[in-house]
Every structure is written in C-alpha cells, then in structure tokens.
Amino acid sequence: MTSRVIPVAPFTLTVFGATGDLSRRKLIPALFHRDLDGQIPDDASIIGVSRRHLSDDEFRGFAHQALNDHIPASELQGPEVQRFLSRLTYVTADADGDPGWAELAARVESQPEHIPVYYLATAPHLFGPICERLGKFGLAAKGRVVIEKPIGKDLKSALALNEQVGRIFPEDRVYRIDHYLGKETVQNLMALRFANALFEPLWNNAHIDHVQITVAEALGVEERAGYYDTAGAMRDMVQNHILQLLCLVAMEPPSSLDADSVRDEKLKVLRALKPVDDHNVAALTVRGQYRAGASAGGAVPGYLEELGSATSSTETFVAVKAEVENWRWAGVPFYLRTGKRLASRVSEIVVGFKPVPHSVFDANAGPIESNRLVIRLQPDEGVKLWLMIKDPGPGGIRLTHVPLDMSFAKAFKVRNPDAYERLILDVVRGNQTLFMRRDEVEAAWRWVDPILAAWRGAKEPPRPYTAGTWGPSASIALIERDGRTWLEDGA
Ligand code: BG6
C-alpha cells in the first residue's frame, strides 16, 4: 500500500537554532523524508539561522551529516539528497542583536508569494527576543511561528511567554508543538472514537471502569540531566504529552476536526480535572527517582550519578490518579504514569471496560475478564481489543481472554512517519488542530501548579526505584488500593 501525498503550498521555512539538537535529530530528517515523498514543492526553501558563523555550504555539510546519522543509508542513495541540500541556506544572527537580521529579511522577502514559517528550535528564553526581532524587521506580518515545550515552568512563566509571543503573532499564527499529537496512533485515537459507531455509546462511566495512560521510557536522562533536573517528569511529560492524551480520550465529540472545535473540547477536559493539592496529593500521586540498576542487559547508573550531584529532589517518575469531574466521567479514575529508566519503552492507553453484569457460565468455564481496548503508541503502534471467547474444541464451554490485535506496520506495510513530518507540514497547511492553543497550555499549568506546590510543601524526597523496574512500589500500591492493576506491553 502506498501513502497518499498531498502537496503543500510553496513556503520559506526559517529554523532558528538550526545547528542545535532538535534541528539535527528531528527537523532536518523530517523535512528530508517529506521531500523524498515528493511533498515539498520545488521552490520551497529552508533557511538555517544560529549564532555560529557558517557559510551556506558548511550548513549543508552539517545537514548532510544529520541525514547520515538519522536516516537509513538505503534512503540516501538517490539524487534527492543533493536536491534537498540545495534548498538550504544559512544566515548568522543572534536573538539579542541586530546583525544578520536585515540579510534574513531580504532572503525571506525575496520570495513574497511563499508562506513564511519561523521555527524556534531554541531555548525558550529566546522565544520572546526572536519574536520581537521578527516584528522589528517586518517579518511577522504574514508569518507563522512554531514554538515547542517547555512553554514555561509554571502558570506564571507560561502566561509571560504566551504574552511575549502574542504581542507579535496573533494566536491563529502561533503553532505550539506537542509532538505526541503528531504520532500516528494519537490520530488513530480520533479515528477509532469518531469513525466507528461501536465505541462512542460505551465511552462513559456506565461502561468504562478506568483508563490507564503509561508513557514509559527505558532510557535515562543521560546528557540532558542539566535541563531535566530543572523540570522533572511532571513538567517534562505530564503537563503536556500525558494531559494531551488524556484530553483526546476524555473529550466530547467535537462538531468537526476544525482546530478550534477540537481544542475547545480538550480545554473543557483540562478545566474539569479534579484539583490535586496539599489535601490529597499524598493519596493521589507518587514521585520516584531511579537508582543504579540494569537496562537492556547492562548495568546503568542512577539519576544522581548521571547528574553528577550528591542530591536532587527532581522526580524521574510520576504516577497520578486523576479524575475528570463531569457527567461522562464521574467516578472513572484515569491512572497516569511516566518515568525514565523503566523496564521497557512502552506508551499505551488502556481503556478498561466494566465486567459483565451477570455470568451465565458455570464454574468450569473459568473467570470472565473484562474487555479492554489498548491503544499502543510505541513501540509497534497498533490497537488491541481484548475479548472473551470460547476455547476451541469439544467438552463444554471454557472461556479465554484473547486480543484482536492490529499492528499498523504489519497491516499497512508503510513506514510510520515521525511526528515532526506531519506537524511541520501542518504549519504550512495552516492547520492548527494538532497544536496546543494558549488557553490549553495555561489550563494544564493550572492543574499542575498546585501539585508541584504540594510536593514542595511536603518536602519529601522522591521514592527510589531501581533502574529497569516499573517504578517505586508505591505506584503499584496507588492502583492496587482500588482493586486494579497496571497493565503494560499490551496486556
Ligand atoms: C520529550 C521529553 O518531550 O519527549 C523527553 O522532553 C522524552 O524527556 C521525549 O524523552 C519522549 O518522546 P518520544 O517521542 O521518544 O516518546
């Protein structure tokens, strides 16, 4: 099966922080893949900007290396590599000074019919100064700006950052990336819910017992320890990726997939989250920090060793029992958990249905397990629906729990595009559906801030867990107290 390619309009994409990690690992490979698929128009251009002094050719050399490092060699054999590199040019400019900006303006304006897109792949404290200079040099009038988390470290700083960007760019031209929204399976969640008549009638507290959202990573913080120690798992993963997933599971059906229809519904979910603060934080949350252990068969250091510090109260693991206080979800817990250096890399949403109200089977049939819908984001994206069926063969009815299992890679035999491939071109298309609106980001912080404050107030260190396990035992107790259990790896 081949993928359908929808061409986009000609654009000029300016990447600030073009020689940084995000650009090298994600943006350049994503743009190349889209080009390879014939989706980038012939005269589209990409301008790299950073403080480093590089010529156009040196920047092309940097980009070529990024492709070699992140794209399989088999995809780099054809003339497409040189065609892609020839789209790239480079301007040296600093967010805090005027040199270079006039040259950048001249390059962008040399193609007045193009859609100007500015991707701020820089540290967040530069978002404001870069936007101001884009305004000052007349580049903001038609342009779209792309920014990425962290959007603040609390509500106050998020408001200030949104304000700075908003002074130059109206909200309908601000694209806040949460790359989880660009993942194939996240889009499939919308397809599952809204393109099938089957689930929606059951999608409520009469039929759903609970929901689990797990985003587990096997890697540690490694060279990102410096940033990570100022953030922790709550800010790094829960405030954005996990709450966005929760919104997509819990939101009411929007009237269309139009950006504001979807974002209005997500916002209502965020506003309906039951507050967690000093009074209930101990019962509803668990924080952890990994100690040395084993991963992928080898010994790995603990968080403090990676950080190079004797102490830190930053959490590398969080579990939260959240609730959405509205008619649809009253009484249905949403168990959320994420962590570094867990037993395996797995991101899943498990929707656990209620048990059947009465069994017609005798004791020989065995227990009846509840139905579950498992939406697997990674690895091996797909969907599993666990059902009870009869064990084949004579001798009476014995029941067994089996999954209808669909792996997208096996079913469709296409390469799964990286989230950034979809998101960058959605900016060119002017489609904001998969981007966070300002009020969503702020509502997420309104829920997260009191949890962070309660943790600070409690002054309890994060609970230790051994690298390569599923986190502190208190996280297991959090869900088992309710008579439920964490499910992982599609179980
Ligand atoms: C990022 C976090 O947003 O998401 C990282 O800052 C995390 O800490 C990453 O590792 C996970 O993304 P993915 O796509 O690999 O699941």
mmCIF file of C-alpha atoms and ligand atoms in Angstrom, residues 149 179-180 183 217 224 236-237 241 340 345 378, ligand 1:
data_model
loop_
_atom_site.group_PDB
_atom_site.id
_atom_site.type_symbol
_atom_site.label_atom_id
_atom_site.label_comp_id
_atom_site.label_asym_id
_atom_site.label_seq_id
_atom_site.Cartn_x
_atom_site.Cartn_y
_atom_site.Cartn_z
ATOM 1 C CA LYS A 149 7.741 22.886 25.098
ATOM 2 C CA HIS A 179 4.992 16.125 19.299
ATOM 3 C CA TYR A 180 2.763 13.452 20.867
ATOM 4 C CA LYS A 183 2.102 10.496 16.493
ATOM 5 C CA GLU A 217 10.991 5.091 28.746
ATOM 6 C CA ARG A 224 20.044 16.092 29.242
ATOM 7 C CA ASP A 236 8.586 17.259 31.133
ATOM 8 C CA MET A 237 5.878 14.701 30.324
ATOM 9 C CA HIS A 241 2.106 14.869 26.452
ATOM 10 C CA LYS A 340 12.710 7.249 32.819
ATOM 11 C CA ARG A 345 9.891 1.598 26.339
ATOM 12 C CA GLN A 378 5.046 2.837 20.725
HETATM 13 C C1 BG6 B 1 10.153 14.897 25.245
HETATM 14 C C2 BG6 B 1 10.736 14.879 26.621
HETATM 15 O O1 BG6 B 1 9.167 15.867 25.140
HETATM 16 O O2 BG6 B 1 9.587 13.622 24.961
HETATM 17 C C3 BG6 B 1 11.775 13.783 26.758
HETATM 18 O O3 BG6 B 1 11.346 16.142 26.898
HETATM 19 C C4 BG6 B 1 11.188 12.454 26.343
HETATM 20 O O4 BG6 B 1 12.269 13.722 28.080
HETATM 21 C C5 BG6 B 1 10.521 12.564 24.984
HETATM 22 O O5 BG6 B 1 12.240 11.513 26.292
HETATM 23 C C6 BG6 B 1 9.779 11.285 24.638
HETATM 24 O O6 BG6 B 1 9.354 11.346 23.311
HETATM 25 P P1 BG6 B 1 9.156 10.026 22.453
HETATM 26 O O7 BG6 B 1 8.564 10.508 21.170
HETATM 27 O O8 BG6 B 1 10.509 9.396 22.303
HETATM 28 O O9 BG6 B 1 8.226 9.171 23.239
#
